[in-house]
Amino acid sequence: YYEAGELPWDVIIDDGSHLNEHQITTATHLLGRRRLAVGGTYIIEDIHSSCKGWIANVPNAAGHMVVDGTSGCMKTRRGAPTIFAQLVAWQTSLAAGNHGALQSLGVNIGHVSIYREAAAIQVIGYLQ
């Protein structure tokens, strides 16, 4: 970001550890800090981490970090919300007519599209 002249990106693709808590934190952090251009798309890859478990993509991690999705897809085995649950909450807010689904972060989103293994969020503006 800083090396790019602090200009917001048109597309951000999260293809990180696939740990649900990391996916939620990364999305809210990057969207809340205006790292995505208005009209841009934030893509979260491997959201099926909400529904399955596997060894996470974390280089040099002490021990094995496990993606701990469950068959219900809404909570991890530890009871924490999954990225799928967060996406559904944002999408539900939009379906109810609230285009400021991320207003607590200062972001207005136009849509949340959920696919089999990925999701796309479009930013339509930022609050002042």
GROMACS .gro file of N, CA and C in nm:
model
  384
    1TYR      N    1   0.083  -0.118   0.000
    1TYR     CA    2   0.000   0.000   0.000
    1TYR      C    3   0.088   0.126   0.000
    2TYR      N    4   0.181   0.132   0.091
    2TYR     CA    5   0.267   0.251   0.100
    2TYR      C    6   0.358   0.263  -0.022
    3GLU      N    7   0.407   0.149  -0.071
    3GLU     CA    8   0.493   0.150  -0.190
    3GLU      C    9   0.416   0.188  -0.315
    4ALA      N   10   0.284   0.175  -0.311
    4ALA     CA   11   0.199   0.210  -0.426
    4ALA      C   12   0.151   0.355  -0.417
    5GLY      N   13   0.215   0.434  -0.333
    5GLY     CA   14   0.178   0.574  -0.320
    5GLY      C   15   0.054   0.597  -0.236
    6GLU      N   16   0.020   0.500  -0.151
    6GLU     CA   17  -0.096   0.508  -0.062
    6GLU      C   18  -0.227   0.527  -0.137
    7LEU      N   19  -0.232   0.478  -0.259
    7LEU     CA   20  -0.355   0.482  -0.338
    7LEU      C   21  -0.435   0.355  -0.311
    8PRO      N   22  -0.568   0.367  -0.299
    8PRO     CA   23  -0.648   0.246  -0.274
    8PRO      C   24  -0.648   0.154  -0.396
    9TRP      N   25  -0.660   0.025  -0.369
    9TRP     CA   26  -0.659  -0.075  -0.475
    9TRP      C   27  -0.799  -0.094  -0.533
   10ASP      N   28  -0.807  -0.136  -0.658
   10ASP     CA   29  -0.934  -0.169  -0.722
   10ASP      C   30  -0.983  -0.307  -0.680
   11VAL      N   31  -0.890  -0.397  -0.655
   11VAL     CA   32  -0.923  -0.534  -0.615
   11VAL      C   33  -0.827  -0.577  -0.505
   12ILE      N   34  -0.881  -0.640  -0.403
   12ILE     CA   35  -0.800  -0.705  -0.300
   12ILE      C   36  -0.848  -0.849  -0.293
   13ILE      N   37  -0.753  -0.943  -0.294
   13ILE     CA   38  -0.786  -1.085  -0.281
   13ILE      C   39  -0.720  -1.138  -0.154
   14ASP      N   40  -0.802  -1.185  -0.061
   14ASP     CA   41  -0.752  -1.246   0.062
   14ASP      C   42  -0.736  -1.395   0.036
   15ASP      N   43  -0.612  -1.439   0.026
   15ASP     CA   44  -0.580  -1.581   0.009
   15ASP      C   45  -0.475  -1.617   0.113
   16GLY      N   46  -0.505  -1.583   0.238
   16GLY     CA   47  -0.409  -1.601   0.346
   16GLY      C   48  -0.418  -1.735   0.415
   17SER      N   49  -0.422  -1.733   0.546
   17SER     CA   50  -0.416  -1.855   0.627
   17SER      C   51  -0.542  -1.940   0.618
   18HIS      N   52  -0.653  -1.878   0.584
   18HIS     CA   53  -0.786  -1.940   0.579
   18HIS      C   54  -0.844  -1.966   0.718
   19LEU      N   55  -0.778  -1.918   0.822
   19LEU     CA   56  -0.838  -1.925   0.956
   19LEU      C   57  -0.952  -1.824   0.959
   20ASN      N   58  -1.068  -1.864   1.007
   20ASN     CA   59  -1.185  -1.777   1.006
   20ASN      C   60  -1.159  -1.644   1.074
   21GLU      N   61  -1.095  -1.647   1.190
   21GLU     CA   62  -1.070  -1.522   1.261
   21GLU      C   63  -0.977  -1.431   1.180
   22HIS      N   64  -0.882  -1.488   1.108
   22HIS     CA   65  -0.793  -1.407   1.023
   22HIS      C   66  -0.871  -1.347   0.907
   23GLN      N   67  -0.960  -1.425   0.846
   23GLN     CA   68  -1.039  -1.375   0.733
   23GLN      C   69  -1.128  -1.258   0.776
   24ILE      N   70  -1.191  -1.270   0.892
   24ILE     CA   71  -1.278  -1.162   0.942
   24ILE      C   72  -1.194  -1.039   0.976
   25THR      N   73  -1.084  -1.059   1.047
   25THR     CA   74  -0.998  -0.947   1.087
   25THR      C   75  -0.940  -0.875   0.965
   26THR      N   76  -0.893  -0.951   0.868
   26THR     CA   77  -0.834  -0.891   0.748
   26THR      C   78  -0.938  -0.810   0.672
   27ALA      N   79  -1.057  -0.864   0.653
   27ALA     CA   80  -1.162  -0.793   0.580
   27ALA      C   81  -1.200  -0.663   0.651
   28THR      N   82  -1.227  -0.670   0.779
   28THR     CA   83  -1.268  -0.548   0.850
   28THR      C   84  -1.155  -0.447   0.858
   29HIS      N   85  -1.031  -0.494   0.873
   29HIS     CA   86  -0.917  -0.403   0.880
   29HIS      C   87  -0.895  -0.330   0.748
   30LEU      N   88  -0.889  -0.405   0.638
   30LEU     CA   89  -0.861  -0.342   0.509
   30LEU      C   90  -0.977  -0.256   0.460
   31LEU      N   91  -1.100  -0.300   0.482
   31LEU     CA   92  -1.215  -0.219   0.440
   31LEU      C   93  -1.227  -0.095   0.528
   32GLY      N   94  -1.205  -0.110   0.657
   32GLY     CA   95  -1.217   0.003   0.749
   32GLY      C   96  -1.108   0.106   0.734
   33ARG      N   97  -0.996   0.069   0.675
   33ARG     CA   98  -0.885   0.163   0.656
   33ARG      C   99  -0.880   0.220   0.515
   34ARG      N  100  -0.989   0.203   0.442
   34ARG     CA  101  -1.002   0.260   0.307
   34ARG      C  102  -0.892   0.215   0.212
   35ARG      N  103  -0.857   0.090   0.219
   35ARG     CA  104  -0.754   0.037   0.130
   35ARG      C  105  -0.812  -0.003  -0.005
   36LEU      N  106  -0.946  -0.006  -0.018
   36LEU     CA  107  -1.013  -0.044  -0.141
   36LEU      C  108  -1.078   0.079  -0.203
   37ALA      N  109  -1.059   0.098  -0.332
   37ALA     CA  110  -1.116   0.213  -0.403
   37ALA      C  111  -1.269   0.202  -0.407
   38VAL      N  112  -1.336   0.316  -0.414
   38VAL     CA  113  -1.481   0.317  -0.434
   38VAL      C  114  -1.509   0.248  -0.567
   39GLY      N  115  -1.601   0.154  -0.565
   39GLY     CA  116  -1.630   0.071  -0.682
   39GLY      C  117  -1.544  -0.054  -0.688
   40GLY      N  118  -1.450  -0.066  -0.596
   40GLY     CA  119  -1.360  -0.180  -0.593
   40GLY      C  120  -1.423  -0.303  -0.530
   41THR      N  121  -1.355  -0.416  -0.548
   41THR     CA  122  -1.407  -0.544  -0.499
   41THR      C  123  -1.305  -0.610  -0.407
   42TYR      N  124  -1.354  -0.655  -0.293
   42TYR     CA  125  -1.274  -0.730  -0.196
   42TYR      C  126  -1.316  -0.876  -0.207
   43ILE      N  127  -1.222  -0.964  -0.237
   43ILE     CA  128  -1.252  -1.106  -0.257
   43ILE      C  129  -1.188  -1.186  -0.145
   44ILE      N  130  -1.268  -1.273  -0.085
   44ILE     CA  131  -1.218  -1.364   0.018
   44ILE      C  132  -1.224  -1.504  -0.040
   45GLU      N  133  -1.107  -1.565  -0.053
   45GLU     CA  134  -1.096  -1.698  -0.111
   45GLU      C  135  -1.104  -1.804  -0.002
   46ASP      N  136  -1.151  -1.921  -0.036
   46ASP     CA  137  -1.160  -2.036   0.055
   46ASP      C  138  -1.250  -2.010   0.176
   47ILE      N  139  -1.369  -1.957   0.151
   47ILE     CA  140  -1.464  -1.937   0.261
   47ILE      C  141  -1.524  -2.069   0.309
   48HIS      N  142  -1.498  -2.177   0.237
   48HIS     CA  143  -1.545  -2.307   0.286
   48HIS      C  144  -1.467  -2.348   0.411
   49SER      N  145  -1.374  -2.263   0.454
   49SER     CA  146  -1.308  -2.281   0.584
   49SER      C  147  -1.412  -2.276   0.696
   50SER      N  148  -1.527  -2.218   0.668
   50SER     CA  149  -1.635  -2.212   0.766
   50SER      C  150  -1.698  -2.348   0.789
   51CYS      N  151  -1.689  -2.434   0.689
   51CYS     CA  152  -1.762  -2.561   0.691
   51CYS      C  153  -1.673  -2.684   0.701
   52LYS      N  154  -1.543  -2.666   0.694
   52LYS     CA  155  -1.450  -2.779   0.694
   52LYS      C  156  -1.330  -2.748   0.781
   53GLY      N  157  -1.253  -2.849   0.809
   53GLY     CA  158  -1.129  -2.829   0.883
   53GLY      C  159  -1.011  -2.883   0.807
   54TRP      N  160  -0.896  -2.815   0.817
   54TRP     CA  161  -0.772  -2.863   0.757
   54TRP      C  162  -0.657  -2.786   0.820
   55ILE      N  163  -0.535  -2.827   0.790
   55ILE     CA  164  -0.417  -2.757   0.841
   55ILE      C  165  -0.407  -2.622   0.770
   56ALA      N  166  -0.393  -2.516   0.847
   56ALA     CA  167  -0.391  -2.380   0.792
   56ALA      C  168  -0.262  -2.351   0.715
   57ASN      N  169  -0.272  -2.255   0.624
   57ASN     CA  170  -0.156  -2.209   0.547
   57ASN      C  171  -0.081  -2.103   0.626
   58VAL      N  172  -0.008  -2.145   0.727
   58VAL     CA  173   0.066  -2.052   0.811
   58VAL      C  174   0.212  -2.099   0.815
   59PRO      N  175   0.299  -2.039   0.732
   59PRO     CA  176   0.440  -2.080   0.731
   59PRO      C  177   0.506  -2.059   0.867
   60ASN      N  178   0.589  -2.152   0.903
   60ASN     CA  179   0.669  -2.143   1.025
   60ASN      C  180   0.587  -2.132   1.153
   61ALA      N  181   0.461  -2.176   1.149
   61ALA     CA  182   0.379  -2.172   1.271
   61ALA      C  183   0.426  -2.281   1.366
   62ALA      N  184   0.427  -2.248   1.493
   62ALA     CA  185   0.462  -2.349   1.594
   62ALA      C  186   0.348  -2.449   1.600
   63GLY      N  187   0.378  -2.574   1.571
   63GLY     CA  188   0.272  -2.675   1.566
   63GLY      C  189   0.187  -2.653   1.443
   64HIS      N  190   0.077  -2.721   1.437
   64HIS     CA  191  -0.013  -2.706   1.323
   64HIS      C  192  -0.135  -2.626   1.365
   65MET      N  193  -0.162  -2.519   1.293
   65MET     CA  194  -0.284  -2.441   1.317
   65MET      C  195  -0.392  -2.502   1.229
   66VAL      N  196  -0.507  -2.529   1.287
   66VAL     CA  197  -0.613  -2.597   1.216
   66VAL      C  198  -0.728  -2.502   1.187
   67VAL      N  199  -0.770  -2.500   1.061
   67VAL     CA  200  -0.893  -2.430   1.023
   67VAL      C  201  -1.005  -2.514   1.082
   68ASP      N  202  -1.086  -2.456   1.170
   68ASP     CA  203  -1.180  -2.538   1.246
   68ASP      C  204  -1.327  -2.510   1.214
   69GLY      N  205  -1.359  -2.513   1.085
   69GLY     CA  206  -1.499  -2.498   1.044
   69GLY      C  207  -1.581  -2.618   1.088
   70THR      N  208  -1.712  -2.601   1.087
   70THR     CA  209  -1.804  -2.709   1.126
   70THR      C  210  -1.908  -2.729   1.016
   71SER      N  211  -1.979  -2.839   1.022
   71SER     CA  212  -2.078  -2.869   0.918
   71SER      C  213  -2.191  -2.766   0.915
   72GLY      N  214  -2.215  -2.696   1.024
   72GLY     CA  215  -2.318  -2.591   1.027
   72GLY      C  216  -2.272  -2.462   0.961
   73CYS      N  217  -2.143  -2.445   0.945
   73CYS     CA  218  -2.079  -2.333   0.874
   73CYS      C  219  -2.088  -2.197   0.943
   74MET      N  220  -2.160  -2.183   1.051
   74MET     CA  221  -2.179  -2.052   1.113
   74MET      C  222  -2.088  -2.027   1.233
   75LYS      N  223  -2.041  -2.133   1.297
   75LYS     CA  224  -1.951  -2.120   1.412
   75LYS      C  225  -1.837  -2.220   1.398
   76THR      N  226  -1.722  -2.181   1.452
   76THR     CA  227  -1.609  -2.273   1.455
   76THR      C  228  -1.630  -2.375   1.566
   77ARG      N  229  -1.543  -2.474   1.572
   77ARG     CA  230  -1.554  -2.573   1.680
   77ARG      C  231  -1.538  -2.509   1.817
   78ARG      N  232  -1.476  -2.394   1.824
   78ARG     CA  233  -1.461  -2.321   1.951
   78ARG      C  234  -1.578  -2.229   1.979
   79GLY      N  235  -1.674  -2.221   1.884
   79GLY     CA  236  -1.792  -2.138   1.903
   79GLY      C  237  -1.780  -1.996   1.851
   80ALA      N  238  -1.668  -1.963   1.790
   80ALA     CA  239  -1.650  -1.828   1.734
   80ALA      C  240  -1.722  -1.818   1.599
   81PRO      N  241  -1.762  -1.698   1.560
   81PRO     CA  242  -1.828  -1.684   1.429
   81PRO      C  243  -1.729  -1.714   1.316
   82THR      N  244  -1.783  -1.768   1.207
   82THR     CA  245  -1.701  -1.797   1.089
   82THR      C  246  -1.709  -1.680   0.991
   83ILE      N  247  -1.624  -1.683   0.891
   83ILE     CA  248  -1.631  -1.582   0.785
   83ILE      C  249  -1.765  -1.591   0.713
   84PHE      N  250  -1.818  -1.712   0.697
   84PHE     CA  251  -1.948  -1.728   0.632
   84PHE      C  252  -2.057  -1.659   0.714
   85ALA      N  253  -2.054  -1.675   0.845
   85ALA     CA  254  -2.152  -1.608   0.931
   85ALA      C  255  -2.142  -1.456   0.917
   86GLN      N  256  -2.018  -1.405   0.910
   86GLN     CA  257  -1.999  -1.260   0.894
   86GLN      C  258  -2.053  -1.213   0.761
   87LEU      N  259  -2.025  -1.287   0.654
   87LEU     CA  260  -2.075  -1.250   0.521
   87LEU      C  261  -2.227  -1.252   0.516
   88VAL      N  262  -2.288  -1.353   0.577
   88VAL     CA  263  -2.434  -1.361   0.580
   88VAL      C  264  -2.492  -1.243   0.658
   89ALA      N  265  -2.428  -1.204   0.767
   89ALA     CA  266  -2.475  -1.088   0.844
   89ALA      C  267  -2.470  -0.962   0.760
   90TRP      N  268  -2.361  -0.941   0.686
   90TRP     CA  269  -2.351  -0.824   0.600
   90TRP      C  270  -2.455  -0.830   0.488
   91GLN      N  271  -2.473  -0.948   0.430
   91GLN     CA  272  -2.571  -0.964   0.322
   91GLN      C  273  -2.713  -0.944   0.373
   92THR      N  274  -2.742  -0.993   0.492
   92THR     CA  275  -2.874  -0.975   0.553
   92THR      C  276  -2.904  -0.827   0.573
   93SER      N  277  -2.805  -0.753   0.618
   93SER     CA  278  -2.822  -0.610   0.637
   93SER      C  279  -2.855  -0.541   0.505
   94LEU      N  280  -2.788  -0.581   0.399
   94LEU     CA  281  -2.816  -0.524   0.266
   94LEU      C  282  -2.955  -0.560   0.219
   95ALA      N  283  -2.996  -0.686   0.240
   95ALA     CA  284  -3.129  -0.731   0.197
   95ALA      C  285  -3.239  -0.654   0.269
   96ALA      N  286  -3.209  -0.609   0.390
   96ALA     CA  287  -3.305  -0.531   0.467
   96ALA      C  288  -3.306  -0.384   0.425
   97GLY      N  289  -3.225  -0.350   0.324
   97GLY     CA  290  -3.223  -0.213   0.273
   97GLY      C  291  -3.118  -0.124   0.335
   98ASN      N  292  -3.028  -0.181   0.413
   98ASN     CA  293  -2.924  -0.103   0.478
   98ASN      C  294  -2.796  -0.111   0.395
   99HIS      N  295  -2.772  -0.012   0.312
   99HIS     CA  296  -2.651  -0.012   0.229
   99HIS      C  297  -2.527   0.023   0.309
  100GLY      N  298  -2.544   0.059   0.432
  100GLY     CA  299  -2.429   0.088   0.518
  100GLY      C  300  -2.400  -0.029   0.610
  101ALA      N  301  -2.398  -0.149   0.553
  101ALA     CA  302  -2.381  -0.269   0.633
  101ALA      C  303  -2.252  -0.268   0.715
  102LEU      N  304  -2.156  -0.190   0.674
  102LEU     CA  305  -2.031  -0.179   0.748
  102LEU      C  306  -2.012  -0.038   0.802
  103GLN      N  307  -2.120   0.028   0.837
  103GLN     CA  308  -2.111   0.167   0.882
  103GLN      C  309  -2.024   0.183   1.004
  104SER      N  310  -2.018   0.083   1.090
  104SER     CA  311  -1.930   0.095   1.207
  104SER      C  312  -1.784   0.108   1.165
  105LEU      N  313  -1.752   0.064   1.043
  105LEU     CA  314  -1.616   0.079   0.989
  105LEU      C  315  -1.605   0.198   0.896
  106GLY      N  316  -1.716   0.268   0.873
  106GLY     CA  317  -1.715   0.382   0.783
  106GLY      C  318  -1.723   0.344   0.637
  107VAL      N  319  -1.776   0.225   0.607
  107VAL     CA  320  -1.781   0.174   0.470
  107VAL      C  321  -1.925   0.149   0.428
  108ASN      N  322  -1.960   0.192   0.308
  108ASN     CA  323  -2.089   0.157   0.247
  108ASN      C  324  -2.061   0.051   0.141
  109ILE      N  325  -2.132  -0.061   0.149
  109ILE     CA  326  -2.111  -0.167   0.051
  109ILE      C  327  -2.233  -0.181  -0.038
  110GLY      N  328  -2.208  -0.216  -0.163
  110GLY     CA  329  -2.315  -0.231  -0.261
  110GLY      C  330  -2.369  -0.371  -0.268
  111HIS      N  331  -2.281  -0.469  -0.255
  111HIS     CA  332  -2.327  -0.607  -0.255
  111HIS      C  333  -2.226  -0.698  -0.188
  112VAL      N  334  -2.279  -0.809  -0.139
  112VAL     CA  335  -2.198  -0.919  -0.089
  112VAL      C  336  -2.242  -1.040  -0.170
  113SER      N  337  -2.153  -1.092  -0.251
  113SER     CA  338  -2.184  -1.210  -0.332
  113SER      C  339  -2.111  -1.330  -0.274
  114ILE      N  340  -2.187  -1.434  -0.241
  114ILE     CA  341  -2.129  -1.553  -0.180
  114ILE      C  342  -2.135  -1.667  -0.280
  115TYR      N  343  -2.020  -1.725  -0.306
  115TYR     CA  344  -2.008  -1.837  -0.399
  115TYR      C  345  -1.963  -1.961  -0.322
  116ARG      N  346  -1.944  -2.071  -0.391
  116ARG     CA  347  -1.910  -2.197  -0.325
  116ARG      C  348  -1.785  -2.187  -0.237
  117GLU      N  349  -1.681  -2.127  -0.288
  117GLU     CA  350  -1.556  -2.121  -0.211
  117GLU      C  351  -1.498  -1.981  -0.200
  118ALA      N  352  -1.574  -1.881  -0.239
  118ALA     CA  353  -1.524  -1.743  -0.232
  118ALA      C  354  -1.641  -1.647  -0.214
  119ALA      N  355  -1.607  -1.526  -0.177
  119ALA     CA  356  -1.708  -1.420  -0.165
  119ALA      C  357  -1.648  -1.291  -0.220
  120ALA      N  358  -1.735  -1.204  -0.268
  120ALA     CA  359  -1.692  -1.074  -0.321
  120ALA      C  360  -1.777  -0.965  -0.256
  121ILE      N  361  -1.710  -0.861  -0.210
  121ILE     CA  362  -1.775  -0.746  -0.147
  121ILE      C  363  -1.740  -0.623  -0.228
  122GLN      N  364  -1.841  -0.547  -0.269
  122GLN     CA  365  -1.817  -0.425  -0.346
  122GLN      C  366  -1.835  -0.303  -0.256
  123VAL      N  367  -1.737  -0.215  -0.256
  123VAL     CA  368  -1.744  -0.090  -0.182
  123VAL      C  369  -1.804   0.017  -0.273
  124ILE      N  370  -1.911   0.083  -0.226
  124ILE     CA  371  -1.972   0.190  -0.306
  124ILE      C  372  -1.945   0.328  -0.249
  125GLY      N  373  -1.881   0.334  -0.134
  125GLY     CA  374  -1.848   0.463  -0.077
  125GLY      C  375  -1.797   0.451   0.065
  126TYR      N  376  -1.748   0.562   0.115
  126TYR     CA  377  -1.700   0.570   0.252
  126TYR      C  378  -1.771   0.686   0.320
  127LEU      N  379  -1.796   0.671   0.448
  127LEU     CA  380  -1.856   0.778   0.526
  127LEU      C  381  -1.749   0.882   0.556
  128GLN      N  382  -1.791   1.004   0.576
  128GLN     CA  383  -1.696   1.113   0.602
  128GLN      C  384  -1.625   1.095   0.732
   0.00000   0.00000   0.00000
